[in-house]
Short mmCIF file of C-alpha atoms (C1' of nucleotides) in Angstrom, two decimals:
data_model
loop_
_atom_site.label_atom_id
_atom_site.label_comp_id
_atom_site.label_asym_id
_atom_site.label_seq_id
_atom_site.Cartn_x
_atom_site.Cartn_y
_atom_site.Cartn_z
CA UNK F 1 94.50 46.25 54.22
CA UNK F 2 97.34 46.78 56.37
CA UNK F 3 98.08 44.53 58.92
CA UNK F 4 98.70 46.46 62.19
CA UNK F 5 94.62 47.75 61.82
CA UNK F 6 93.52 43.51 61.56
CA UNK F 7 96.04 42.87 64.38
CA UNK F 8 93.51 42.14 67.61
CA UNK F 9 92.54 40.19 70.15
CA UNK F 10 89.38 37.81 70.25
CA UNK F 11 87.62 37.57 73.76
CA UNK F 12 86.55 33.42 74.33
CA UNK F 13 85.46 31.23 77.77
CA UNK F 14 87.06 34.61 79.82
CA UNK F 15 90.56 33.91 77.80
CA UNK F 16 92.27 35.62 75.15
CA UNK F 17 93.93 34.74 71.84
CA UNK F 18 96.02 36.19 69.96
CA UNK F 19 96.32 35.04 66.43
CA UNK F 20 99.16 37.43 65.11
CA UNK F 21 101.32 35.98 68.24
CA UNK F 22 100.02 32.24 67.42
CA UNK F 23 100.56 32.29 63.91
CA UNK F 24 104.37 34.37 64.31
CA UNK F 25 105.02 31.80 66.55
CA UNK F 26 104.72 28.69 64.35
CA UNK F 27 106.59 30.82 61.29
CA UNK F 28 103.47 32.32 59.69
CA UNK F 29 103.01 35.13 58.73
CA UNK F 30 100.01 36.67 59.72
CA UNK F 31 98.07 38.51 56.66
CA UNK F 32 94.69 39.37 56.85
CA UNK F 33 92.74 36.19 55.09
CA UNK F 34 94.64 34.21 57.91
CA UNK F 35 93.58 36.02 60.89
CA UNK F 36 90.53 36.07 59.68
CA UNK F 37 90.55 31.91 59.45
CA UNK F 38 92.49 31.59 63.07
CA UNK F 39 90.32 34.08 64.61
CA UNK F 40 87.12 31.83 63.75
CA UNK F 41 88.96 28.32 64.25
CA UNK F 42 91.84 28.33 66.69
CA UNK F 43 90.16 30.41 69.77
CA UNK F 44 88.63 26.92 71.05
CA UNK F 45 89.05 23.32 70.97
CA UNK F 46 86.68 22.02 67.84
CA UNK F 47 86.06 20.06 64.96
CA UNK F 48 85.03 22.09 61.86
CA UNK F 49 85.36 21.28 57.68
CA UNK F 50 86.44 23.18 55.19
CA UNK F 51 82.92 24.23 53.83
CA UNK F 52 82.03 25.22 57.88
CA UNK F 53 84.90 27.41 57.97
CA UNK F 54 83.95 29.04 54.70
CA UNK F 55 80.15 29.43 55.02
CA UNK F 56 81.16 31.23 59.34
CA UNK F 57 83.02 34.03 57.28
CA UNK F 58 80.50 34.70 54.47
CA UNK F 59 77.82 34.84 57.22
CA UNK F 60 79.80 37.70 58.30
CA UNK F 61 80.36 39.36 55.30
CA UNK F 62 83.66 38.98 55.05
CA UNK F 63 85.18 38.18 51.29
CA UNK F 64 87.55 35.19 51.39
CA UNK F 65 87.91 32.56 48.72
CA UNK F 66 87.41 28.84 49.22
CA UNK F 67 90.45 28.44 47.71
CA UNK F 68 92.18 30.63 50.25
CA UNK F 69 90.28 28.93 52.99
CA UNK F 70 91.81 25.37 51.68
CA UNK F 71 95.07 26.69 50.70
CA UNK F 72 95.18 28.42 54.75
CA UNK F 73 94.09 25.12 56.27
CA UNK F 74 96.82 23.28 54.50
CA UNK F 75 99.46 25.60 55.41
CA UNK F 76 98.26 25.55 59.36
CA UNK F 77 98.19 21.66 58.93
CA UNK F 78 101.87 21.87 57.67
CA UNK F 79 103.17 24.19 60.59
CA UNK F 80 101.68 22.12 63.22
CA UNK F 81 98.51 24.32 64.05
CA UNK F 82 95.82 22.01 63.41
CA UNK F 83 95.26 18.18 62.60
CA UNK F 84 93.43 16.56 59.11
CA UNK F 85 91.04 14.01 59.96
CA UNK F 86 89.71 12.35 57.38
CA UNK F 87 86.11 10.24 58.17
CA UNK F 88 84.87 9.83 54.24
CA UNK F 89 85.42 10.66 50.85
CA UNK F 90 83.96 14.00 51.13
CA UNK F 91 84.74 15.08 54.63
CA UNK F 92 87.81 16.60 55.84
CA UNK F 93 87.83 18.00 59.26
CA UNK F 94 89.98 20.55 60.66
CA UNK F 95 91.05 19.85 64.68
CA UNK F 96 92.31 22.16 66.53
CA UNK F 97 93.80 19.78 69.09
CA UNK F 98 96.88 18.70 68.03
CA UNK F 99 97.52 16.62 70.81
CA UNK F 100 97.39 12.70 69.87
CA UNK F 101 94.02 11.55 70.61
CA UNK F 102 90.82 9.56 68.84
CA UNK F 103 87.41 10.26 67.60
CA UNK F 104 83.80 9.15 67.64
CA UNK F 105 82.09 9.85 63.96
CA UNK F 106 78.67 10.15 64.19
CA UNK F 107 77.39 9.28 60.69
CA UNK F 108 73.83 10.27 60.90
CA UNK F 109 74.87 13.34 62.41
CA UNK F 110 78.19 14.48 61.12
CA UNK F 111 79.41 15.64 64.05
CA UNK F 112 82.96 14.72 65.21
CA UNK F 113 83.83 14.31 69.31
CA UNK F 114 86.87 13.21 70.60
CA UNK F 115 87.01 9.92 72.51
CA UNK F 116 88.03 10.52 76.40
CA UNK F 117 90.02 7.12 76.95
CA UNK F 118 92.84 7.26 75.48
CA UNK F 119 94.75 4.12 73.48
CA UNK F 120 97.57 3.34 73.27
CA UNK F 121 99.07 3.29 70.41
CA UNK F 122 102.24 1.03 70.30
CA UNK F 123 100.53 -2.03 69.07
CA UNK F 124 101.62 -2.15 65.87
CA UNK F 125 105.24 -1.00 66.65
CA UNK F 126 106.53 -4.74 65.79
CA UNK F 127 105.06 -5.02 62.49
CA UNK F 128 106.23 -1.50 61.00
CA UNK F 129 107.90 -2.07 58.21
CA UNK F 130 111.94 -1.58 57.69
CA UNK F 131 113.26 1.71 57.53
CA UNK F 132 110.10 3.43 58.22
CA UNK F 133 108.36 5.52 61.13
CA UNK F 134 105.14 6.70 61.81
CA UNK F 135 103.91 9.81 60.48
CA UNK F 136 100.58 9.30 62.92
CA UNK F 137 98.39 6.73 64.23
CA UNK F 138 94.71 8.11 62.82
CA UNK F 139 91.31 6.32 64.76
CA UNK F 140 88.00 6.78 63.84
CA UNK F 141 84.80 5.00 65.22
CA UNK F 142 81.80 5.26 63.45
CA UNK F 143 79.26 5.46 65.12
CA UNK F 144 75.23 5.70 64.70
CA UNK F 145 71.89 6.00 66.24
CA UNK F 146 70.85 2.50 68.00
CA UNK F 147 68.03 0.84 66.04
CA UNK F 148 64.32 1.26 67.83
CA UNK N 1 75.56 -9.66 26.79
CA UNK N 2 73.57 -12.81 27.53
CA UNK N 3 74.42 -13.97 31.03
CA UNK N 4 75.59 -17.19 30.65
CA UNK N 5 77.83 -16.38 28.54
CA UNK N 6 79.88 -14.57 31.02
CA UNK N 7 79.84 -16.94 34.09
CA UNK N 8 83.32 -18.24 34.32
CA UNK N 9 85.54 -19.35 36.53
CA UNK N 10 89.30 -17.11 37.11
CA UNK N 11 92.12 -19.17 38.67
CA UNK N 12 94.09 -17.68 41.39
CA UNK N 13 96.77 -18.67 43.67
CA UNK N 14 95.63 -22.93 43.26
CA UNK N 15 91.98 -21.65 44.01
CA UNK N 16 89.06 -21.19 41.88
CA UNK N 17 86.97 -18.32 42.54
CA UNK N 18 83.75 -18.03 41.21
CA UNK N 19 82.42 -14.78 40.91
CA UNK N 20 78.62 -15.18 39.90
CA UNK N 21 78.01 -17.45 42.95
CA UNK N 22 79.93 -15.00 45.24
CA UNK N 23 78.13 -12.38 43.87
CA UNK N 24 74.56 -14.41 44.33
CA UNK N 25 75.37 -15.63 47.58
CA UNK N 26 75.60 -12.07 48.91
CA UNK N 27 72.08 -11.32 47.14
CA UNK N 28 74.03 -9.60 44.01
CA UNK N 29 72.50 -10.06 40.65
CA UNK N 30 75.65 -10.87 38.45
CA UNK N 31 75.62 -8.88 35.59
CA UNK N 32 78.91 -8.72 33.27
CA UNK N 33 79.75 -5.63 34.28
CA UNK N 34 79.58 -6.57 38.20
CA UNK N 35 81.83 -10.00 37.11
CA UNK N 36 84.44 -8.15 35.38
CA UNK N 37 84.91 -5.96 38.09
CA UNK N 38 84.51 -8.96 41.11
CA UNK N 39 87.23 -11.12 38.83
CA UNK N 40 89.91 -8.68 39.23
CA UNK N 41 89.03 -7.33 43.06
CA UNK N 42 87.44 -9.94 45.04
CA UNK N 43 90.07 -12.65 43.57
CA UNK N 44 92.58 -12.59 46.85
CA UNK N 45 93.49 -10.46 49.36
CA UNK N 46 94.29 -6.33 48.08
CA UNK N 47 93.80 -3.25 48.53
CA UNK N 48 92.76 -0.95 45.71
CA UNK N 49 91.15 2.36 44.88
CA UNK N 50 88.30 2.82 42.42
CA UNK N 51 91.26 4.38 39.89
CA UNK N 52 92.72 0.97 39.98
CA UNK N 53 90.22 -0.77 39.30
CA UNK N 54 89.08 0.82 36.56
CA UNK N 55 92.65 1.37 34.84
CA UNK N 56 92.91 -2.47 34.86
CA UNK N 57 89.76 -3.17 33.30
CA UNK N 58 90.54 -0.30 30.59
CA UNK N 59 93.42 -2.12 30.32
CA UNK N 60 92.02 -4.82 28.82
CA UNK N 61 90.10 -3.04 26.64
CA UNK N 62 87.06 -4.07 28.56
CA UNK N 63 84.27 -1.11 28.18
CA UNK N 64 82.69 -0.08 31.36
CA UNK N 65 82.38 3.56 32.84
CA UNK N 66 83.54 5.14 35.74
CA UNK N 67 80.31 5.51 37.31
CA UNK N 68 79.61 1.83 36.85
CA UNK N 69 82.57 1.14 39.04
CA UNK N 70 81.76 3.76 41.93
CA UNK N 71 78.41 2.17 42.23
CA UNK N 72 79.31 -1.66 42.06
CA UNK N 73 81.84 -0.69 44.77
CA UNK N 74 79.43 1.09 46.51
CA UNK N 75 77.42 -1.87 45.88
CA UNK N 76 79.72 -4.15 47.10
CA UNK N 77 80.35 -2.56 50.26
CA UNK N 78 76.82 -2.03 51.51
CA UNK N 79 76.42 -5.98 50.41
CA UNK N 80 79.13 -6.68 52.98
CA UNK N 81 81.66 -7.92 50.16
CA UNK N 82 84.06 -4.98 51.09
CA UNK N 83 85.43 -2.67 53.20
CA UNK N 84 86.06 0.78 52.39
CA UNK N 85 89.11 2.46 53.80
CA UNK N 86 89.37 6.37 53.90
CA UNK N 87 93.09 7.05 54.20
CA UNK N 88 93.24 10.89 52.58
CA UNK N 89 90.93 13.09 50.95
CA UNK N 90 91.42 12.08 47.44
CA UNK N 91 92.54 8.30 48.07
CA UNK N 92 89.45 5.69 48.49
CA UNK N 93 90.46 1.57 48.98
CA UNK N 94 88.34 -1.04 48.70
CA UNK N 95 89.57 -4.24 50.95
CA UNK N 96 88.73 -7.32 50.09
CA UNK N 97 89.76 -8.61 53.41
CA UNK N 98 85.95 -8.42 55.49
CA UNK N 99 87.53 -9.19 59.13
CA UNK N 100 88.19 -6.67 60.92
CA UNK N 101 91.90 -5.47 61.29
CA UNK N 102 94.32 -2.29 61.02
CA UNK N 103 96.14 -1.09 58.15
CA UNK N 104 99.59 1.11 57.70
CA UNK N 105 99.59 3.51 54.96
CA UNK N 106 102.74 5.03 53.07
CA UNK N 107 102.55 8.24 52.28
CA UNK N 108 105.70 7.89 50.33
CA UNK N 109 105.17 5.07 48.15
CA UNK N 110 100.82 5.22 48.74
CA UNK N 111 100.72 1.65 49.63
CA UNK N 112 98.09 0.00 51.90
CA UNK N 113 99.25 -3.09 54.09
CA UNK N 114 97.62 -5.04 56.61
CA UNK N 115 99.14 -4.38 60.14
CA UNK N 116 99.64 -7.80 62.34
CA UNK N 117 98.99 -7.43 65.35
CA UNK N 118 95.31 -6.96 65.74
CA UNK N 119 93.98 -4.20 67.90
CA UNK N 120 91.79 -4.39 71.07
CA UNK N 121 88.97 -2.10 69.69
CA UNK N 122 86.72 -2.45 73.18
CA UNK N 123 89.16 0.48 74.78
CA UNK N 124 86.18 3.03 73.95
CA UNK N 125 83.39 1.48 74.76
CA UNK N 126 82.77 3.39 78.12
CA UNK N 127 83.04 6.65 75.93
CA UNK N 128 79.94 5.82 73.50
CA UNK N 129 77.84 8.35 73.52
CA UNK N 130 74.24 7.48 74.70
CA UNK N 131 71.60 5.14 72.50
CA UNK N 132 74.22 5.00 69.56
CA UNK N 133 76.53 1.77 68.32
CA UNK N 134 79.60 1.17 67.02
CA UNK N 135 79.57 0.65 63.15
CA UNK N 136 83.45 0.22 62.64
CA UNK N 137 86.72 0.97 64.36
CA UNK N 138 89.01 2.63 61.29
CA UNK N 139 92.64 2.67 61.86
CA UNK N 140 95.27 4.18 59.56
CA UNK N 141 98.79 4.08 61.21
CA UNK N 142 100.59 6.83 58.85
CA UNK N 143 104.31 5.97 58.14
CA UNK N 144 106.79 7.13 56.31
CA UNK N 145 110.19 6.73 54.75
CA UNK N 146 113.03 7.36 57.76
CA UNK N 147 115.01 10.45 56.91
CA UNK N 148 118.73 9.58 56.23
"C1'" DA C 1 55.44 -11.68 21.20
"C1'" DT C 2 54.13 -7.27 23.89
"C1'" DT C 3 53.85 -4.41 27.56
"C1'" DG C 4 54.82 -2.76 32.30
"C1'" DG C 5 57.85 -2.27 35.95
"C1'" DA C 6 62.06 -2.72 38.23
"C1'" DA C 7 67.03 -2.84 38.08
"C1'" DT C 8 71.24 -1.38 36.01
"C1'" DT C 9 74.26 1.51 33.47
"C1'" DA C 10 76.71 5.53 32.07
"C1'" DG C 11 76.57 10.48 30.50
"C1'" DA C 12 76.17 14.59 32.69
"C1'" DA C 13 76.23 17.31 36.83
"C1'" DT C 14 78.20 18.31 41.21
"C1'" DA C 15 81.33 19.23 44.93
"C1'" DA C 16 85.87 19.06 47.02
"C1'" DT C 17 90.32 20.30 46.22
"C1'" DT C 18 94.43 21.84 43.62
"C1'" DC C 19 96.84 24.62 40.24
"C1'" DT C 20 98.52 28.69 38.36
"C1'" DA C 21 98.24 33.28 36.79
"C1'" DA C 22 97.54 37.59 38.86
"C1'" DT C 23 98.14 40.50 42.76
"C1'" DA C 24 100.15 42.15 46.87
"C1'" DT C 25 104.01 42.61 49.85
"C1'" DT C 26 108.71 43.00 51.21
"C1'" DA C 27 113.47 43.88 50.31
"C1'" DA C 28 117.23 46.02 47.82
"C1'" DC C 29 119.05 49.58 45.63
"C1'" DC C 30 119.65 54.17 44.07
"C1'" DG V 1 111.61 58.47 49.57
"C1'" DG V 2 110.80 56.36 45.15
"C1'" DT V 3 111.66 52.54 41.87
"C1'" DT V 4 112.55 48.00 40.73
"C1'" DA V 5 113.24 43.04 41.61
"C1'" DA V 6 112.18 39.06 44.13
"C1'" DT V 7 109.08 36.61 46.88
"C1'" DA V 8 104.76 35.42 49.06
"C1'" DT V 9 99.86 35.27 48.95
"C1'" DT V 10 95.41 35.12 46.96
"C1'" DA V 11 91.60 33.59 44.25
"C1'" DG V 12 89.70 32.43 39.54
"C1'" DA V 13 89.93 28.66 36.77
"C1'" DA V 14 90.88 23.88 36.10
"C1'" DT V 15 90.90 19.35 37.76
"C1'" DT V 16 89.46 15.18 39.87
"C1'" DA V 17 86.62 12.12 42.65
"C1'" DT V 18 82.14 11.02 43.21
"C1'" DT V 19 77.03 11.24 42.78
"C1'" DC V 20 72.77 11.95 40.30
"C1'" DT V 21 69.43 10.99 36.98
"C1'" DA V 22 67.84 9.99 32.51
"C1'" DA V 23 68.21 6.38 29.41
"C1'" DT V 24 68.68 1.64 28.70
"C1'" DT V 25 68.45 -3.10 29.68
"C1'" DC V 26 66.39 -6.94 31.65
"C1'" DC V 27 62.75 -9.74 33.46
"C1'" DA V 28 57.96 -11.13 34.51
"C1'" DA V 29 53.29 -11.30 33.48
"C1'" DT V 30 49.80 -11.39 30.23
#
DNA sequence: ATTGGAATTAGAATAATTCTAATATTAACC
DNA sequence: GGTTAATATTAGAATTATTCTAATTCCAAT
């Protein structure tokens, strides 16, 4: 497919986004698979996995391979497009916030939502060990349904 | 395997530990497979993944499978004898340490410490979504090796 | 002792993720 | 413009962590 015909713009909450300009501009080149990925994940604040991701763009018909879908997240992760959360064993989610903030993880429902206050994160800043810095400071509060 | 035969008593640090009454007290029934794997975890304070667990009782040429070990640990947690700490998508740890604190993780060298300084975990508390309750506050502080 | 039922174990199945061989794309040269 | 070489991208296959379930072990009651 060439890529000037997947080149477009996708209409969300009265703005637009561009993925060819979003993914040019973090040094990524934007082929078809990828657009197809941004197009579905970047227009909008949210909290998707993997498998989400996946299942949106074989709803649609469109032919992408998990692998391709892991393999793109990765690479967006790496370039500074999206943040990894990781809340168990088997679930990854992909945020497309990548400003520093923390999360509520509802485990009856799944569902990821970012926590409003924000903390500060400097506590630990004594106790880091020598000639090391921090990567980032990951927080996760489980949460579940209040016993009846 | 009868039972008695495997009570025993592992000395650690000037302590005794005594795995079939730790075990008991937390409403385990102590079977040999559950002792071998509380005598090498629940001896001190450590972090370790499931892997490491079951390398060191391999190790010793000690036969007991995988699955054995993912459930005691599961087993363990739910029991309240561990925590489980989620720090990537493929790395699991099991703390021994119950009380809540924070932990850094190395991405370099994959090493889990215990950070300090606790934190004040109440800072979200206004955010809680409605009729649900906080199971635990997880905090990873990512760090790395500083770049020469 | 013998049987029934529950608890425990571990082989097999599953699901998430990574690896690598194949394919597609760009660049360089004629 | 076509051909080849180098590089980047994709996706099938392999791998690995974890869970499931059938088999086994253990205990209690008769």
């Amino acid at each position: 497919m060439s890529l000037e015909k997947t080149k477009q713009m996708v209409k969300n909450t009265d703005i637009f986004f561009d993925a060819t300009e979003s993914l040019r501009a973090h040094g990524i080149y934007p082929t078809s698979q990828r657009l197809t990925i941004a197009n579905r994940l970047l227009i909008k604040h949210q909290h998707l996995t993997a498998e989400q991701i996946y299942e949106s763009i074989r709803n649609d018909q469109i032919k992408v391979s998990q692998a391709t879908v892991y393999n793109t997240l990765g690479l967006f992760v790496r370039k500074g497009l999206l943040n990894e959360i990781f809340v168990d064993s088997s679930k990854t989610f992909y945020d497309t916030n990548i400003k520093p903030h923390q999360h509520f993880y509802n485990v009856d429902t799944g569902q990821l939502t970012d926590i409003k206050t924000p903390l500060d994160t400097t506590f630990m800043r004594g106790d880091l060990p020598p000639d090391t810095l921090i990567e980032s400071v990951d927080v996760v509060v489980r949460i579940k349904k209040y016993p009846i």
